[in-house]
Amino acid sequence: ELKLLLEEEEFQTVVKPISSSNNDGIYQCTMDKTTLNKKTNNTNDIAFSLKELLLTSSESGLLARQEIGSMLPVLGLSESKLLRKNAIVLDMCASPGTKTLQVLEKIGNRGKLIANDIHPKRLIQLKDAIQRSGVLSPLLSLTFTKEEQNTNTVLSYSNLDATKFPSFKKEIRRPHVVLADVPCSGDGTIRKDPSVLRSWSPYTAHALHELQIKILWRSLQLVRTGGVVSYSTCSMNPIENEAVVQAVLLKAAGLDDDDDDDDDDD
């Protein structure tokens, strides 16, 4: 129903479907934020109509708004056939849940997703977003009887420190894919939120660098043999991206200077 509304002639000039081989209803709004948010009582105005549609659909859970850039990790995994229908996926820092929703749509009713977040309040918000989306209902109805639906094995939640996420005792329980969308300075979101620039300082990225390394390292320890880890941030800073990956590669090769190694997995 929402797809039909977005593809109506009224919105065709400002709402475009994203081209990909696995496009499952991904659209991009080409109208700028200022135009979309302009105050008007003219119900025939396209900006007014589109904003009303976006707001009501977001509140009901029919639509999840997300930057195209933040969708790339899951889209890349899906396009590369690394995110299979029966995959076990661990989302290390899952809130606010947009990537979690993407993954659920990709793994289907035979996969399993563990959505983890260290912050209890953010985890509650994540659960609410998943519930409102309705994405679990069709997955459960395909997999379980009504009596079994309360034992949902498609999605589970955890409220744990990602740097100390517990080991999986059996190889078969290890995730095929680990998403590590780590805490970051957020300087890549300046276009949509100029206030980020006003509060930005080099210290923020440097302060998060060690945490990012620890989360990525733990992700690599947890993923099963032959699996894949997706590391991402919403920052453009190399300290939070390339430097983190380099540090972990050096650590894996035994070339780092960190003697405080709590490895319990190969």
PDB file of N, CA and C in Angstrom, residues 17-93:
ATOM      1  N   PRO A  17      12.855   5.479  -6.708  1.00  0.00           N
ATOM      2  CA  PRO A  17      13.328   4.192  -6.190  1.00  0.00           C
ATOM      3  C   PRO A  17      14.835   4.060  -6.362  1.00  0.00           C
ATOM      4  N   ILE A  18      15.489   3.442  -5.397  1.00  0.00           N
ATOM      5  CA  ILE A  18      16.929   3.205  -5.473  1.00  0.00           C
ATOM      6  C   ILE A  18      17.187   1.993  -6.343  1.00  0.00           C
ATOM      7  N   SER A  19      18.109   2.138  -7.271  1.00  0.00           N
ATOM      8  CA  SER A  19      18.419   1.046  -8.192  1.00  0.00           C
ATOM      9  C   SER A  19      19.391   0.067  -7.549  1.00  0.00           C
ATOM     10  N   SER A  20      18.956  -1.183  -7.382  1.00  0.00           N
ATOM     11  CA  SER A  20      19.829  -2.265  -6.921  1.00  0.00           C
ATOM     12  C   SER A  20      19.155  -3.578  -7.283  1.00  0.00           C
ATOM     13  N   SER A  21      19.949  -4.624  -7.373  1.00  0.00           N
ATOM     14  CA  SER A  21      19.389  -5.908  -7.774  1.00  0.00           C
ATOM     15  C   SER A  21      18.467  -6.481  -6.710  1.00  0.00           C
ATOM     16  N   ASN A  22      18.626  -6.022  -5.459  1.00  0.00           N
ATOM     17  CA  ASN A  22      17.790  -6.513  -4.367  1.00  0.00           C
ATOM     18  C   ASN A  22      16.919  -5.407  -3.795  1.00  0.00           C
ATOM     19  N   ASN A  23      16.469  -4.510  -4.635  1.00  0.00           N
ATOM     20  CA  ASN A  23      15.677  -3.386  -4.149  1.00  0.00           C
ATOM     21  C   ASN A  23      14.321  -3.858  -3.640  1.00  0.00           C
ATOM     22  N   ASP A  24      14.133  -3.801  -2.329  1.00  0.00           N
ATOM     23  CA  ASP A  24      12.882  -4.233  -1.721  1.00  0.00           C
ATOM     24  C   ASP A  24      12.131  -3.029  -1.172  1.00  0.00           C
ATOM     25  N   GLY A  25      11.833  -2.081  -2.035  1.00  0.00           N
ATOM     26  CA  GLY A  25      11.067  -0.928  -1.590  1.00  0.00           C
ATOM     27  C   GLY A  25      11.902   0.146  -0.931  1.00  0.00           C
ATOM     28  N   ILE A  26      13.059   0.452  -1.507  1.00  0.00           N
ATOM     29  CA  ILE A  26      13.919   1.526  -0.993  1.00  0.00           C
ATOM     30  C   ILE A  26      13.764   2.737  -1.902  1.00  0.00           C
ATOM     31  N   TYR A  27      13.376   3.852  -1.315  1.00  0.00           N
ATOM     32  CA  TYR A  27      13.143   5.074  -2.080  1.00  0.00           C
ATOM     33  C   TYR A  27      13.959   6.219  -1.506  1.00  0.00           C
ATOM     34  N   GLN A  28      14.314   7.160  -2.378  1.00  0.00           N
ATOM     35  CA  GLN A  28      15.047   8.339  -1.952  1.00  0.00           C
ATOM     36  C   GLN A  28      14.228   9.589  -2.236  1.00  0.00           C
ATOM     37  N   CYS A  29      14.116  10.434  -1.208  1.00  0.00           N
ATOM     38  CA  CYS A  29      13.415  11.703  -1.366  1.00  0.00           C
ATOM     39  C   CYS A  29      14.403  12.741  -1.881  1.00  0.00           C
ATOM     40  N   THR A  30      14.098  13.344  -3.013  1.00  0.00           N
ATOM     41  CA  THR A  30      14.995  14.326  -3.619  1.00  0.00           C
ATOM     42  C   THR A  30      14.637  15.757  -3.231  1.00  0.00           C
ATOM     43  N   MET A  31      13.575  15.913  -2.466  1.00  0.00           N
ATOM     44  CA  MET A  31      13.175  17.252  -2.018  1.00  0.00           C
ATOM     45  C   MET A  31      14.050  17.652  -0.842  1.00  0.00           C
ATOM     46  N   ASP A  32      14.571  18.886  -0.874  1.00  0.00           N
ATOM     47  CA  ASP A  32      15.446  19.320   0.211  1.00  0.00           C
ATOM     48  C   ASP A  32      14.652  19.535   1.496  1.00  0.00           C
ATOM     49  N   LYS A  33      15.374  19.488   2.611  1.00  0.00           N
ATOM     50  CA  LYS A  33      14.754  19.532   3.935  1.00  0.00           C
ATOM     51  C   LYS A  33      13.995  20.831   4.177  1.00  0.00           C
ATOM     52  N   THR A  34      14.545  21.929   3.686  1.00  0.00           N
ATOM     53  CA  THR A  34      13.897  23.237   3.890  1.00  0.00           C
ATOM     54  C   THR A  34      12.535  23.277   3.222  1.00  0.00           C
ATOM     55  N   THR A  35      12.468  22.797   1.988  1.00  0.00           N
ATOM     56  CA  THR A  35      11.204  22.782   1.252  1.00  0.00           C
ATOM     57  C   THR A  35      10.207  21.846   1.914  1.00  0.00           C
ATOM     58  N   LEU A  36      10.694  20.690   2.334  1.00  0.00           N
ATOM     59  CA  LEU A  36       9.815  19.697   2.937  1.00  0.00           C
ATOM     60  C   LEU A  36       9.208  20.199   4.244  1.00  0.00           C
ATOM     61  N   ASN A  37       9.973  21.006   4.992  1.00  0.00           N
ATOM     62  CA  ASN A  37       9.520  21.471   6.300  1.00  0.00           C
ATOM     63  C   ASN A  37       8.862  22.844   6.291  1.00  0.00           C
ATOM     64  N   LYS A  38       8.685  23.422   5.114  1.00  0.00           N
ATOM     65  CA  LYS A  38       8.078  24.751   5.078  1.00  0.00           C
ATOM     66  C   LYS A  38       6.639  24.692   5.575  1.00  0.00           C
ATOM     67  N   LYS A  39       6.243  25.728   6.298  1.00  0.00           N
ATOM     68  CA  LYS A  39       4.916  25.762   6.881  1.00  0.00           C
ATOM     69  C   LYS A  39       3.888  26.191   5.837  1.00  0.00           C
ATOM     70  N   THR A  40       2.870  25.383   5.678  1.00  0.00           N
ATOM     71  CA  THR A  40       1.794  25.694   4.747  1.00  0.00           C
ATOM     72  C   THR A  40       0.538  24.929   5.151  1.00  0.00           C
ATOM     73  N   ASN A  41      -0.584  25.510   4.884  1.00  0.00           N
ATOM     74  CA  ASN A  41      -1.868  24.852   5.142  1.00  0.00           C
ATOM     75  C   ASN A  41      -2.523  24.389   3.858  1.00  0.00           C
ATOM     76  N   ASN A  42      -1.786  24.561   2.756  1.00  0.00           N
ATOM     77  CA  ASN A  42      -2.304  24.158   1.448  1.00  0.00           C
ATOM     78  C   ASN A  42      -2.174  22.649   1.276  1.00  0.00           C
ATOM     79  N   THR A  43      -3.265  21.937   1.414  1.00  0.00           N
ATOM     80  CA  THR A  43      -3.237  20.482   1.330  1.00  0.00           C
ATOM     81  C   THR A  43      -2.921  19.981  -0.074  1.00  0.00           C
ATOM     82  N   ASN A  44      -2.985  20.869  -1.052  1.00  0.00           N
ATOM     83  CA  ASN A  44      -2.645  20.481  -2.423  1.00  0.00           C
ATOM     84  C   ASN A  44      -1.153  20.652  -2.714  1.00  0.00           C
ATOM     85  N   ASP A  45      -0.427  21.226  -1.773  1.00  0.00           N
ATOM     86  CA  ASP A  45       1.006  21.422  -1.939  1.00  0.00           C
ATOM     87  C   ASP A  45       1.718  20.076  -1.804  1.00  0.00           C
ATOM     88  N   ILE A  46       2.607  19.771  -2.764  1.00  0.00           N
ATOM     89  CA  ILE A  46       3.269  18.468  -2.777  1.00  0.00           C
ATOM     90  C   ILE A  46       4.132  18.244  -1.538  1.00  0.00           C
ATOM     91  N   ALA A  47       4.780  19.322  -1.042  1.00  0.00           N
ATOM     92  CA  ALA A  47       5.610  19.200   0.155  1.00  0.00           C
ATOM     93  C   ALA A  47       4.750  18.845   1.363  1.00  0.00           C
ATOM     94  N   PHE A  48       3.598  19.482   1.469  1.00  0.00           N
ATOM     95  CA  PHE A  48       2.670  19.206   2.570  1.00  0.00           C
ATOM     96  C   PHE A  48       2.210  17.752   2.529  1.00  0.00           C
ATOM     97  N   SER A  49       1.808  17.293   1.336  1.00  0.00           N
ATOM     98  CA  SER A  49       1.300  15.927   1.184  1.00  0.00           C
ATOM     99  C   SER A  49       2.371  14.889   1.483  1.00  0.00           C
ATOM    100  N   LEU A  50       3.590  15.147   0.997  1.00  0.00           N
ATOM    101  CA  LEU A  50       4.682  14.197   1.202  1.00  0.00           C
ATOM    102  C   LEU A  50       5.074  14.133   2.676  1.00  0.00           C
ATOM    103  N   LYS A  51       5.147  15.287   3.323  1.00  0.00           N
ATOM    104  CA  LYS A  51       5.513  15.308   4.741  1.00  0.00           C
ATOM    105  C   LYS A  51       4.479  14.567   5.576  1.00  0.00           C
ATOM    106  N   GLU A  52       3.202  14.781   5.286  1.00  0.00           N
ATOM    107  CA  GLU A  52       2.145  14.087   6.013  1.00  0.00           C
ATOM    108  C   GLU A  52       2.253  12.579   5.829  1.00  0.00           C
ATOM    109  N   LEU A  53       2.557  12.145   4.610  1.00  0.00           N
ATOM    110  CA  LEU A  53       2.708  10.722   4.326  1.00  0.00           C
ATOM    111  C   LEU A  53       3.897  10.129   5.079  1.00  0.00           C
ATOM    112  N   LEU A  54       5.014  10.861   5.088  1.00  0.00           N
ATOM    113  CA  LEU A  54       6.212  10.387   5.779  1.00  0.00           C
ATOM    114  C   LEU A  54       5.984  10.286   7.288  1.00  0.00           C
ATOM    115  N   LEU A  55       5.330  11.296   7.853  1.00  0.00           N
ATOM    116  CA  LEU A  55       5.097  11.311   9.297  1.00  0.00           C
ATOM    117  C   LEU A  55       4.155  10.190   9.733  1.00  0.00           C
ATOM    118  N   THR A  56       3.043  10.069   9.055  1.00  0.00           N
ATOM    119  CA  THR A  56       2.058   9.046   9.447  1.00  0.00           C
ATOM    120  C   THR A  56       2.608   7.642   9.217  1.00  0.00           C
ATOM    121  N   SER A  57       3.355   7.450   8.139  1.00  0.00           N
ATOM    122  CA  SER A  57       3.914   6.127   7.844  1.00  0.00           C
ATOM    123  C   SER A  57       5.030   5.764   8.824  1.00  0.00           C
ATOM    124  N   SER A  58       5.792   6.774   9.254  1.00  0.00           N
ATOM    125  CA  SER A  58       6.856   6.527  10.238  1.00  0.00           C
ATOM    126  C   SER A  58       6.259   6.170  11.591  1.00  0.00           C
ATOM    127  N   GLU A  59       5.222   6.895  11.993  1.00  0.00           N
ATOM    128  CA  GLU A  59       4.588   6.653  13.288  1.00  0.00           C
ATOM    129  C   GLU A  59       3.932   5.277  13.348  1.00  0.00           C
ATOM    130  N   SER A  60       3.387   4.837  12.226  1.00  0.00           N
ATOM    131  CA  SER A  60       2.712   3.537  12.196  1.00  0.00           C
ATOM    132  C   SER A  60       3.677   2.379  12.003  1.00  0.00           C
ATOM    133  N   GLY A  61       4.916   2.684  11.620  1.00  0.00           N
ATOM    134  CA  GLY A  61       5.902   1.647  11.406  1.00  0.00           C
ATOM    135  C   GLY A  61       5.963   1.122   9.983  1.00  0.00           C
ATOM    136  N   LEU A  62       5.147   1.693   9.087  1.00  0.00           N
ATOM    137  CA  LEU A  62       5.173   1.246   7.686  1.00  0.00           C
ATOM    138  C   LEU A  62       6.459   1.664   6.983  1.00  0.00           C
ATOM    139  N   LEU A  63       7.064   2.736   7.471  1.00  0.00           N
ATOM    140  CA  LEU A  63       8.221   3.316   6.802  1.00  0.00           C
ATOM    141  C   LEU A  63       9.303   3.612   7.829  1.00  0.00           C
ATOM    142  N   ALA A  64      10.546   3.335   7.461  1.00  0.00           N
ATOM    143  CA  ALA A  64      11.683   3.700   8.305  1.00  0.00           C
ATOM    144  C   ALA A  64      12.567   4.651   7.520  1.00  0.00           C
ATOM    145  N   ARG A  65      12.769   5.851   8.060  1.00  0.00           N
ATOM    146  CA  ARG A  65      13.596   6.846   7.370  1.00  0.00           C
ATOM    147  C   ARG A  65      15.060   6.634   7.739  1.00  0.00           C
ATOM    148  N   GLN A  66      15.897   6.644   6.721  1.00  0.00           N
ATOM    149  CA  GLN A  66      17.314   6.338   6.935  1.00  0.00           C
ATOM    150  C   GLN A  66      18.139   6.969   5.818  1.00  0.00           C
ATOM    151  N   GLU A  67      19.318   7.473   6.171  1.00  0.00           N
ATOM    152  CA  GLU A  67      20.229   8.001   5.164  1.00  0.00           C
ATOM    153  C   GLU A  67      20.694   6.869   4.251  1.00  0.00           C
ATOM    154  N   ILE A  68      20.840   7.163   2.962  1.00  0.00           N
ATOM    155  CA  ILE A  68      21.311   6.156   2.017  1.00  0.00           C
ATOM    156  C   ILE A  68      22.668   5.609   2.452  1.00  0.00           C
ATOM    157  N   GLY A  69      23.537   6.497   2.931  1.00  0.00           N
ATOM    158  CA  GLY A  69      24.864   6.075   3.348  1.00  0.00           C
ATOM    159  C   GLY A  69      24.827   5.059   4.476  1.00  0.00           C
ATOM    160  N   SER A  70      23.904   5.215   5.417  1.00  0.00           N
ATOM    161  CA  SER A  70      23.840   4.298   6.548  1.00  0.00           C
ATOM    162  C   SER A  70      23.225   2.949   6.177  1.00  0.00           C
ATOM    163  N   MET A  71      22.623   2.892   4.986  1.00  0.00           N
ATOM    164  CA  MET A  71      22.058   1.637   4.507  1.00  0.00           C
ATOM    165  C   MET A  71      23.098   0.762   3.807  1.00  0.00           C
ATOM    166  N   LEU A  72      24.239   1.353   3.468  1.00  0.00           N
ATOM    167  CA  LEU A  72      25.223   0.654   2.641  1.00  0.00           C
ATOM    168  C   LEU A  72      25.773  -0.643   3.242  1.00  0.00           C
ATOM    169  N   PRO A  73      26.061  -0.704   4.559  1.00  0.00           N
ATOM    170  CA  PRO A  73      26.601  -1.963   5.079  1.00  0.00           C
ATOM    171  C   PRO A  73      25.708  -3.166   4.798  1.00  0.00           C
ATOM    172  N   VAL A  74      24.421  -3.041   5.098  1.00  0.00           N
ATOM    173  CA  VAL A  74      23.500  -4.165   4.882  1.00  0.00           C
ATOM    174  C   VAL A  74      23.266  -4.395   3.393  1.00  0.00           C
ATOM    175  N   LEU A  75      23.137  -3.315   2.621  1.00  0.00           N
ATOM    176  CA  LEU A  75      22.960  -3.464   1.177  1.00  0.00           C
ATOM    177  C   LEU A  75      24.175  -4.152   0.550  1.00  0.00           C
ATOM    178  N   GLY A  76      25.376  -3.761   0.993  1.00  0.00           N
ATOM    179  CA  GLY A  76      26.591  -4.367   0.466  1.00  0.00           C
ATOM    180  C   GLY A  76      26.666  -5.849   0.775  1.00  0.00           C
ATOM    181  N   LEU A  77      26.318  -6.218   2.012  1.00  0.00           N
ATOM    182  CA  LEU A  77      26.320  -7.625   2.403  1.00  0.00           C
ATOM    183  C   LEU A  77      25.296  -8.416   1.600  1.00  0.00           C
ATOM    184  N   SER A  78      24.143  -7.797   1.366  1.00  0.00           N
ATOM    185  CA  SER A  78      23.088  -8.470   0.616  1.00  0.00           C
ATOM    186  C   SER A  78      23.464  -8.638  -0.855  1.00  0.00           C
ATOM    187  N   GLU A  79      23.987  -7.569  -1.452  1.00  0.00           N
ATOM    188  CA  GLU A  79      24.379  -7.619  -2.862  1.00  0.00           C
ATOM    189  C   GLU A  79      25.502  -8.628  -3.091  1.00  0.00           C
ATOM    190  N   SER A  80      26.348  -8.807  -2.084  1.00  0.00           N
ATOM    191  CA  SER A  80      27.476  -9.739  -2.186  1.00  0.00           C
ATOM    192  C   SER A  80      27.095 -11.168  -1.821  1.00  0.00           C
ATOM    193  N   LYS A  81      25.802 -11.377  -1.551  1.00  0.00           N
ATOM    194  CA  LYS A  81      25.284 -12.709  -1.188  1.00  0.00           C
ATOM    195  C   LYS A  81      25.871 -13.220   0.128  1.00  0.00           C
ATOM    196  N   LEU A  82      26.330 -12.307   0.990  1.00  0.00           N
ATOM    197  CA  LEU A  82      26.885 -12.695   2.280  1.00  0.00           C
ATOM    198  C   LEU A  82      25.815 -12.731   3.373  1.00  0.00           C
ATOM    199  N   LEU A  83      24.674 -12.106   3.068  1.00  0.00           N
ATOM    200  CA  LEU A  83      23.560 -12.065   4.014  1.00  0.00           C
ATOM    201  C   LEU A  83      22.477 -12.995   3.480  1.00  0.00           C
ATOM    202  N   ARG A  84      22.584 -14.267   3.843  1.00  0.00           N
ATOM    203  CA  ARG A  84      21.689 -15.282   3.283  1.00  0.00           C
ATOM    204  C   ARG A  84      20.408 -15.386   4.100  1.00  0.00           C
ATOM    205  N   LYS A  85      19.440 -16.067   3.531  1.00  0.00           N
ATOM    206  CA  LYS A  85      18.138 -16.207   4.173  1.00  0.00           C
ATOM    207  C   LYS A  85      18.201 -16.936   5.508  1.00  0.00           C
ATOM    208  N   ASN A  86      19.142 -17.845   5.664  1.00  0.00           N
ATOM    209  CA  ASN A  86      19.230 -18.607   6.907  1.00  0.00           C
ATOM    210  C   ASN A  86      20.403 -18.172   7.785  1.00  0.00           C
ATOM    211  N   ALA A  87      20.900 -16.974   7.559  1.00  0.00           N
ATOM    212  CA  ALA A  87      22.098 -16.511   8.266  1.00  0.00           C
ATOM    213  C   ALA A  87      21.820 -16.199   9.736  1.00  0.00           C
ATOM    214  N   ILE A  88      22.842 -16.411  10.550  1.00  0.00           N
ATOM    215  CA  ILE A  88      22.839 -15.945  11.941  1.00  0.00           C
ATOM    216  C   ILE A  88      23.625 -14.636  11.964  1.00  0.00           C
ATOM    217  N   VAL A  89      23.006 -13.585  12.462  1.00  0.00           N
ATOM    218  CA  VAL A  89      23.607 -12.251  12.428  1.00  0.00           C
ATOM    219  C   VAL A  89      23.645 -11.672  13.843  1.00  0.00           C
ATOM    220  N   LEU A  90      24.773 -11.080  14.187  1.00  0.00           N
ATOM    221  CA  LEU A  90      24.918 -10.362  15.455  1.00  0.00           C
ATOM    222  C   LEU A  90      25.119  -8.885  15.155  1.00  0.00           C
ATOM    223  N   ASP A  91      24.206  -8.059  15.653  1.00  0.00           N
ATOM    224  CA  ASP A  91      24.301  -6.601  15.513  1.00  0.00           C
ATOM    225  C   ASP A  91      24.819  -6.058  16.838  1.00  0.00           C
ATOM    226  N   MET A  92      26.098  -5.698  16.875  1.00  0.00           N
ATOM    227  CA  MET A  92      26.776  -5.368  18.135  1.00  0.00           C
ATOM    228  C   MET A  92      26.267  -4.085  18.787  1.00  0.00           C
ATOM    229  N   CYS A  93      25.940  -3.084  17.978  1.00  0.00           N
ATOM    230  CA  CYS A  93      25.482  -1.783  18.490  1.00  0.00           C
ATOM    231  C   CYS A  93      24.210  -1.431  17.712  1.00  0.00           C
TER     232      CYS A  93
END
